[in-house]
Amino acid sequence: MTAETIIIGGQTIKKKLIIALVGGFLFLGALLGTFGLTGMAAAIPLVGGFTVSFDEMTGTGFKLYGSLADSAMKQNNPVAVNEIDSATIKNLKISKPIPFLGINAVITAEKPVTITGLQQKATLVTGDATFNELTMAEKYVGDRDLSDPKVLAGAAAEHFTQTANNITIKNGILETVYLFQKTVSLNGMKVSFEKQ
């Protein structure tokens, strides 16, 4: 018996290939610049519309308050600001749409992610939450000129606060316009691109 080799030809659309390569290298360069080659990031804000999802997040030193934040397409979005002193996240996935390339940039971590100094400005938060020593408080802000967006953002942050010593969120999904981590360790990190 003899084996026969068959070569099947195909076409590469050069424009789409170049766009994908350039977009991929730009995103990877920004990612490596953000996280460094060690997988650690320090004091790096990520601004834009991100979807953050996870199986479980446990954290200490939780604080929630309202504010306003800009997105790529709209100013002064009402947001819930979540601050957590330290957190551990299982099955983290961060997705960022890049509409002009028709792709989503996706960062995942196979192993638990550890974060200190986490701050998120979210337009939507869903999940199953458990709090330990939960405190909710209001403060009078009716004596301020709320027509100025800067004053309004400050008043929103002081008007209502929620704090807890410990928080656990299962099956969490957050639509965010801003993420900040003082430090983050992404063990088992994977960067991929999905077609929209």
PDB file of C-alpha atoms in Angstrom:
ATOM      1  CA  MET A   1       0.000   0.000   0.000  1.00  0.00           C
ATOM      2  CA  THR A   2       1.174   3.474  -0.713  1.00  0.00           C
ATOM      3  CA  ALA A   3       0.126   6.630   1.068  1.00  0.00           C
ATOM      4  CA  GLU A   4      -0.959   9.542  -1.064  1.00  0.00           C
ATOM      5  CA  THR A   5      -0.535  13.142   0.128  1.00  0.00           C
ATOM      6  CA  ILE A   6      -3.168  15.608  -0.934  1.00  0.00           C
ATOM      7  CA  ILE A   7      -2.608  19.353  -0.547  1.00  0.00           C
ATOM      8  CA  ILE A   8      -5.737  21.429  -0.431  1.00  0.00           C
ATOM      9  CA  GLY A   9      -5.306  25.111  -1.216  1.00  0.00           C
ATOM     10  CA  GLY A  10      -7.064  27.925   0.557  1.00  0.00           C
ATOM     11  CA  GLN A  11      -7.223  31.688   0.594  1.00  0.00           C
ATOM     12  CA  THR A  12      -6.199  34.144   3.249  1.00  0.00           C
ATOM     13  CA  ILE A  13      -7.966  37.477   3.323  1.00  0.00           C
ATOM     14  CA  LYS A  14      -4.961  39.716   3.875  1.00  0.00           C
ATOM     15  CA  LYS A  15      -6.885  42.710   5.254  1.00  0.00           C
ATOM     16  CA  LYS A  16      -8.621  40.676   7.981  1.00  0.00           C
ATOM     17  CA  LEU A  17      -5.384  38.845   8.806  1.00  0.00           C
ATOM     18  CA  ILE A  18      -3.449  42.095   9.194  1.00  0.00           C
ATOM     19  CA  ILE A  19      -6.218  43.673  11.299  1.00  0.00           C
ATOM     20  CA  ALA A  20      -6.323  40.604  13.560  1.00  0.00           C
ATOM     21  CA  LEU A  21      -2.535  40.442  13.903  1.00  0.00           C
ATOM     22  CA  VAL A  22      -2.127  44.170  14.578  1.00  0.00           C
ATOM     23  CA  GLY A  23      -5.051  44.198  17.014  1.00  0.00           C
ATOM     24  CA  GLY A  24      -3.734  41.095  18.766  1.00  0.00           C
ATOM     25  CA  PHE A  25      -0.204  42.442  19.105  1.00  0.00           C
ATOM     26  CA  LEU A  26      -1.440  45.840  20.335  1.00  0.00           C
ATOM     27  CA  PHE A  27      -3.695  44.203  22.918  1.00  0.00           C
ATOM     28  CA  LEU A  28      -0.989  41.745  23.977  1.00  0.00           C
ATOM     29  CA  GLY A  29       1.549  44.567  24.253  1.00  0.00           C
ATOM     30  CA  ALA A  30      -0.834  46.569  26.420  1.00  0.00           C
ATOM     31  CA  LEU A  31      -1.612  43.504  28.495  1.00  0.00           C
ATOM     32  CA  LEU A  32       2.047  42.656  29.057  1.00  0.00           C
ATOM     33  CA  GLY A  33       2.757  46.273  29.865  1.00  0.00           C
ATOM     34  CA  THR A  34      -0.092  46.194  32.378  1.00  0.00           C
ATOM     35  CA  PHE A  35       0.603  42.848  34.011  1.00  0.00           C
ATOM     36  CA  GLY A  36       4.320  42.599  33.280  1.00  0.00           C
ATOM     37  CA  LEU A  37       5.966  39.319  32.410  1.00  0.00           C
ATOM     38  CA  THR A  38       5.463  38.004  35.961  1.00  0.00           C
ATOM     39  CA  GLY A  39       1.642  38.030  35.900  1.00  0.00           C
ATOM     40  CA  MET A  40       1.499  40.793  38.508  1.00  0.00           C
ATOM     41  CA  ALA A  41      -0.072  44.197  37.973  1.00  0.00           C
ATOM     42  CA  ALA A  42       0.425  47.159  40.235  1.00  0.00           C
ATOM     43  CA  ALA A  43      -1.883  50.187  40.448  1.00  0.00           C
ATOM     44  CA  ILE A  44      -3.260  49.895  36.913  1.00  0.00           C
ATOM     45  CA  PRO A  45      -6.716  51.246  36.042  1.00  0.00           C
ATOM     46  CA  LEU A  46      -8.569  49.738  33.085  1.00  0.00           C
ATOM     47  CA  VAL A  47     -11.179  52.121  31.661  1.00  0.00           C
ATOM     48  CA  GLY A  48     -14.009  51.116  29.358  1.00  0.00           C
ATOM     49  CA  GLY A  49     -16.912  48.718  29.140  1.00  0.00           C
ATOM     50  CA  PHE A  50     -15.871  45.362  30.588  1.00  0.00           C
ATOM     51  CA  THR A  51     -17.847  42.297  31.586  1.00  0.00           C
ATOM     52  CA  VAL A  52     -16.375  40.565  34.624  1.00  0.00           C
ATOM     53  CA  SER A  53     -17.725  37.131  35.541  1.00  0.00           C
ATOM     54  CA  PHE A  54     -16.666  34.489  38.045  1.00  0.00           C
ATOM     55  CA  ASP A  55     -17.857  31.408  39.915  1.00  0.00           C
ATOM     56  CA  GLU A  56     -17.028  32.765  43.368  1.00  0.00           C
ATOM     57  CA  MET A  57     -15.395  35.804  44.920  1.00  0.00           C
ATOM     58  CA  THR A  58     -14.545  36.108  48.613  1.00  0.00           C
ATOM     59  CA  GLY A  59     -13.292  39.378  50.007  1.00  0.00           C
ATOM     60  CA  THR A  60     -12.590  41.410  53.116  1.00  0.00           C
ATOM     61  CA  GLY A  61     -13.040  45.114  53.768  1.00  0.00           C
ATOM     62  CA  PHE A  62     -16.032  45.657  51.447  1.00  0.00           C
ATOM     63  CA  LYS A  63     -17.550  49.087  50.767  1.00  0.00           C
ATOM     64  CA  LEU A  64     -20.292  50.056  48.281  1.00  0.00           C
ATOM     65  CA  TYR A  65     -21.405  53.564  47.360  1.00  0.00           C
ATOM     66  CA  GLY A  66     -22.878  55.413  44.390  1.00  0.00           C
ATOM     67  CA  SER A  67     -21.138  57.721  41.947  1.00  0.00           C
ATOM     68  CA  LEU A  68     -20.983  58.825  38.319  1.00  0.00           C
ATOM     69  CA  ALA A  69     -18.433  57.561  35.787  1.00  0.00           C
ATOM     70  CA  ASP A  70     -17.748  58.059  32.109  1.00  0.00           C
ATOM     71  CA  SER A  71     -17.839  55.215  29.608  1.00  0.00           C
ATOM     72  CA  ALA A  72     -16.428  55.245  26.083  1.00  0.00           C
ATOM     73  CA  MET A  73     -19.754  56.413  24.646  1.00  0.00           C
ATOM     74  CA  LYS A  74     -21.499  58.302  27.468  1.00  0.00           C
ATOM     75  CA  GLN A  75     -20.593  60.679  30.276  1.00  0.00           C
ATOM     76  CA  ASN A  76     -21.916  60.627  33.836  1.00  0.00           C
ATOM     77  CA  ASN A  77     -23.261  57.064  34.007  1.00  0.00           C
ATOM     78  CA  PRO A  78     -24.731  56.212  37.419  1.00  0.00           C
ATOM     79  CA  VAL A  79     -22.516  53.478  38.892  1.00  0.00           C
ATOM     80  CA  ALA A  80     -22.157  51.380  42.011  1.00  0.00           C
ATOM     81  CA  VAL A  81     -18.579  51.684  43.254  1.00  0.00           C
ATOM     82  CA  ASN A  82     -17.354  48.490  44.943  1.00  0.00           C
ATOM     83  CA  GLU A  83     -14.159  48.669  46.974  1.00  0.00           C
ATOM     84  CA  ILE A  84     -12.602  45.539  48.494  1.00  0.00           C
ATOM     85  CA  ASP A  85      -9.350  45.472  50.469  1.00  0.00           C
ATOM     86  CA  SER A  86      -8.450  41.918  49.432  1.00  0.00           C
ATOM     87  CA  ALA A  87     -10.246  39.322  47.314  1.00  0.00           C
ATOM     88  CA  THR A  88      -9.855  35.823  45.917  1.00  0.00           C
ATOM     89  CA  ILE A  89     -11.733  34.988  42.723  1.00  0.00           C
ATOM     90  CA  LYS A  90     -12.372  31.549  41.227  1.00  0.00           C
ATOM     91  CA  ASN A  91     -12.858  31.130  37.456  1.00  0.00           C
ATOM     92  CA  LEU A  92     -12.335  34.792  36.568  1.00  0.00           C
ATOM     93  CA  LYS A  93     -13.249  35.956  33.065  1.00  0.00           C
ATOM     94  CA  ILE A  94     -12.856  39.538  31.838  1.00  0.00           C
ATOM     95  CA  SER A  95     -14.268  40.334  28.411  1.00  0.00           C
ATOM     96  CA  LYS A  96     -13.746  43.604  26.516  1.00  0.00           C
ATOM     97  CA  PRO A  97     -15.531  44.205  23.189  1.00  0.00           C
ATOM     98  CA  ILE A  98     -13.460  45.811  20.431  1.00  0.00           C
ATOM     99  CA  PRO A  99     -16.242  46.758  17.989  1.00  0.00           C
ATOM    100  CA  PHE A 100     -14.089  48.193  15.194  1.00  0.00           C
ATOM    101  CA  LEU A 101     -12.275  44.832  14.914  1.00  0.00           C
ATOM    102  CA  GLY A 102     -15.433  42.760  15.460  1.00  0.00           C
ATOM    103  CA  ILE A 103     -13.871  40.797  18.338  1.00  0.00           C
ATOM    104  CA  ASN A 104     -13.959  40.440  22.106  1.00  0.00           C
ATOM    105  CA  ALA A 105     -10.643  40.356  23.957  1.00  0.00           C
ATOM    106  CA  VAL A 106     -10.952  37.797  26.760  1.00  0.00           C
ATOM    107  CA  ILE A 107      -8.727  37.241  29.801  1.00  0.00           C
ATOM    108  CA  THR A 108      -9.299  34.124  31.895  1.00  0.00           C
ATOM    109  CA  ALA A 109      -7.483  32.551  34.823  1.00  0.00           C
ATOM    110  CA  GLU A 110      -7.599  28.797  35.487  1.00  0.00           C
ATOM    111  CA  LYS A 111      -6.377  29.111  39.078  1.00  0.00           C
ATOM    112  CA  PRO A 112      -7.730  31.377  41.851  1.00  0.00           C
ATOM    113  CA  VAL A 113      -6.875  35.049  41.354  1.00  0.00           C
ATOM    114  CA  THR A 114      -5.728  37.139  44.333  1.00  0.00           C
ATOM    115  CA  ILE A 115      -6.262  40.899  44.359  1.00  0.00           C
ATOM    116  CA  THR A 116      -5.559  43.731  46.793  1.00  0.00           C
ATOM    117  CA  GLY A 117      -7.005  47.216  46.562  1.00  0.00           C
ATOM    118  CA  LEU A 118      -9.832  46.322  44.161  1.00  0.00           C
ATOM    119  CA  GLN A 119     -12.136  49.084  42.940  1.00  0.00           C
ATOM    120  CA  GLN A 120     -14.884  48.575  40.366  1.00  0.00           C
ATOM    121  CA  LYS A 121     -17.376  51.054  38.969  1.00  0.00           C
ATOM    122  CA  ALA A 122     -20.273  48.909  37.793  1.00  0.00           C
ATOM    123  CA  THR A 123     -23.462  49.737  35.933  1.00  0.00           C
ATOM    124  CA  LEU A 124     -24.841  46.267  36.729  1.00  0.00           C
ATOM    125  CA  VAL A 125     -24.016  43.714  39.447  1.00  0.00           C
ATOM    126  CA  THR A 126     -25.684  40.286  39.630  1.00  0.00           C
ATOM    127  CA  GLY A 127     -24.975  37.194  41.701  1.00  0.00           C
ATOM    128  CA  ASP A 128     -25.713  35.457  44.993  1.00  0.00           C
ATOM    129  CA  ALA A 129     -24.184  37.595  47.762  1.00  0.00           C
ATOM    130  CA  THR A 130     -23.509  36.872  51.437  1.00  0.00           C
ATOM    131  CA  PHE A 131     -22.266  39.573  53.828  1.00  0.00           C
ATOM    132  CA  ASN A 132     -20.772  39.418  57.324  1.00  0.00           C
ATOM    133  CA  GLU A 133     -21.473  42.387  59.652  1.00  0.00           C
ATOM    134  CA  LEU A 134     -23.336  44.394  57.012  1.00  0.00           C
ATOM    135  CA  THR A 135     -23.916  48.101  57.723  1.00  0.00           C
ATOM    136  CA  MET A 136     -26.024  50.460  55.592  1.00  0.00           C
ATOM    137  CA  ALA A 137     -26.057  54.194  56.204  1.00  0.00           C
ATOM    138  CA  GLU A 138     -27.390  57.402  54.677  1.00  0.00           C
ATOM    139  CA  LYS A 139     -26.053  60.938  54.981  1.00  0.00           C
ATOM    140  CA  TYR A 140     -27.967  64.161  54.297  1.00  0.00           C
ATOM    141  CA  VAL A 141     -26.797  65.821  51.059  1.00  0.00           C
ATOM    142  CA  GLY A 142     -29.858  67.973  50.271  1.00  0.00           C
ATOM    143  CA  ASP A 143     -27.987  71.210  51.028  1.00  0.00           C
ATOM    144  CA  ARG A 144     -25.704  70.842  47.966  1.00  0.00           C
ATOM    145  CA  ASP A 145     -26.001  72.144  44.391  1.00  0.00           C
ATOM    146  CA  LEU A 146     -26.714  68.837  42.640  1.00  0.00           C
ATOM    147  CA  SER A 147     -26.866  70.432  39.157  1.00  0.00           C
ATOM    148  CA  ASP A 148     -23.041  70.280  38.966  1.00  0.00           C
ATOM    149  CA  PRO A 149     -21.965  66.720  37.945  1.00  0.00           C
ATOM    150  CA  LYS A 150     -18.856  66.863  40.181  1.00  0.00           C
ATOM    151  CA  VAL A 151     -20.903  67.854  43.226  1.00  0.00           C
ATOM    152  CA  LEU A 152     -23.540  65.266  42.287  1.00  0.00           C
ATOM    153  CA  ALA A 153     -20.915  62.492  42.079  1.00  0.00           C
ATOM    154  CA  GLY A 154     -19.540  63.411  45.515  1.00  0.00           C
ATOM    155  CA  ALA A 155     -23.031  63.636  47.006  1.00  0.00           C
ATOM    156  CA  ALA A 156     -23.950  60.254  45.532  1.00  0.00           C
ATOM    157  CA  ALA A 157     -20.840  58.725  47.119  1.00  0.00           C
ATOM    158  CA  GLU A 158     -21.768  60.091  50.551  1.00  0.00           C
ATOM    159  CA  HIS A 159     -25.568  59.771  50.370  1.00  0.00           C
ATOM    160  CA  PHE A 160     -25.675  55.982  50.769  1.00  0.00           C
ATOM    161  CA  THR A 161     -22.938  53.594  51.850  1.00  0.00           C
ATOM    162  CA  GLN A 162     -22.891  49.884  52.531  1.00  0.00           C
ATOM    163  CA  THR A 163     -19.980  48.191  54.313  1.00  0.00           C
ATOM    164  CA  ALA A 164     -19.201  44.638  55.429  1.00  0.00           C
ATOM    165  CA  ASN A 165     -16.226  42.926  57.007  1.00  0.00           C
ATOM    166  CA  ASN A 166     -16.544  39.973  54.609  1.00  0.00           C
ATOM    167  CA  ILE A 167     -18.375  39.381  51.345  1.00  0.00           C
ATOM    168  CA  THR A 168     -18.932  36.291  49.199  1.00  0.00           C
ATOM    169  CA  ILE A 169     -20.507  36.494  45.743  1.00  0.00           C
ATOM    170  CA  LYS A 170     -21.303  33.341  43.773  1.00  0.00           C
ATOM    171  CA  ASN A 171     -22.127  33.283  40.047  1.00  0.00           C
ATOM    172  CA  GLY A 172     -21.176  36.939  39.747  1.00  0.00           C
ATOM    173  CA  ILE A 173     -21.498  39.098  36.638  1.00  0.00           C
ATOM    174  CA  LEU A 174     -20.500  42.761  36.629  1.00  0.00           C
ATOM    175  CA  GLU A 175     -20.825  45.239  33.787  1.00  0.00           C
ATOM    176  CA  THR A 176     -18.100  47.742  34.589  1.00  0.00           C
ATOM    177  CA  VAL A 177     -16.755  50.982  33.157  1.00  0.00           C
ATOM    178  CA  TYR A 178     -13.690  51.056  35.432  1.00  0.00           C
ATOM    179  CA  LEU A 179     -11.482  48.466  37.147  1.00  0.00           C
ATOM    180  CA  PHE A 180      -8.540  49.176  39.428  1.00  0.00           C
ATOM    181  CA  GLN A 181      -6.350  46.714  41.304  1.00  0.00           C
ATOM    182  CA  LYS A 182      -3.473  47.723  43.520  1.00  0.00           C
ATOM    183  CA  THR A 183      -1.979  44.267  42.942  1.00  0.00           C
ATOM    184  CA  VAL A 184      -3.318  41.219  41.104  1.00  0.00           C
ATOM    185  CA  SER A 185      -1.912  37.730  40.628  1.00  0.00           C
ATOM    186  CA  LEU A 186      -3.286  35.912  37.560  1.00  0.00           C
ATOM    187  CA  ASN A 187      -2.041  32.335  37.800  1.00  0.00           C
ATOM    188  CA  GLY A 188      -2.953  30.249  34.762  1.00  0.00           C
ATOM    189  CA  MET A 189      -3.779  33.396  32.728  1.00  0.00           C
ATOM    190  CA  LYS A 190      -5.001  32.963  29.161  1.00  0.00           C
ATOM    191  CA  VAL A 191      -5.635  35.718  26.621  1.00  0.00           C
ATOM    192  CA  SER A 192      -7.879  34.921  23.666  1.00  0.00           C
ATOM    193  CA  PHE A 193     -10.043  36.630  21.092  1.00  0.00           C
ATOM    194  CA  GLU A 194     -13.629  35.726  20.286  1.00  0.00           C
ATOM    195  CA  LYS A 195     -15.567  36.798  17.208  1.00  0.00           C
ATOM    196  CA  GLN A 196     -18.558  38.991  18.047  1.00  0.00           C
TER     197      GLN A 196
END
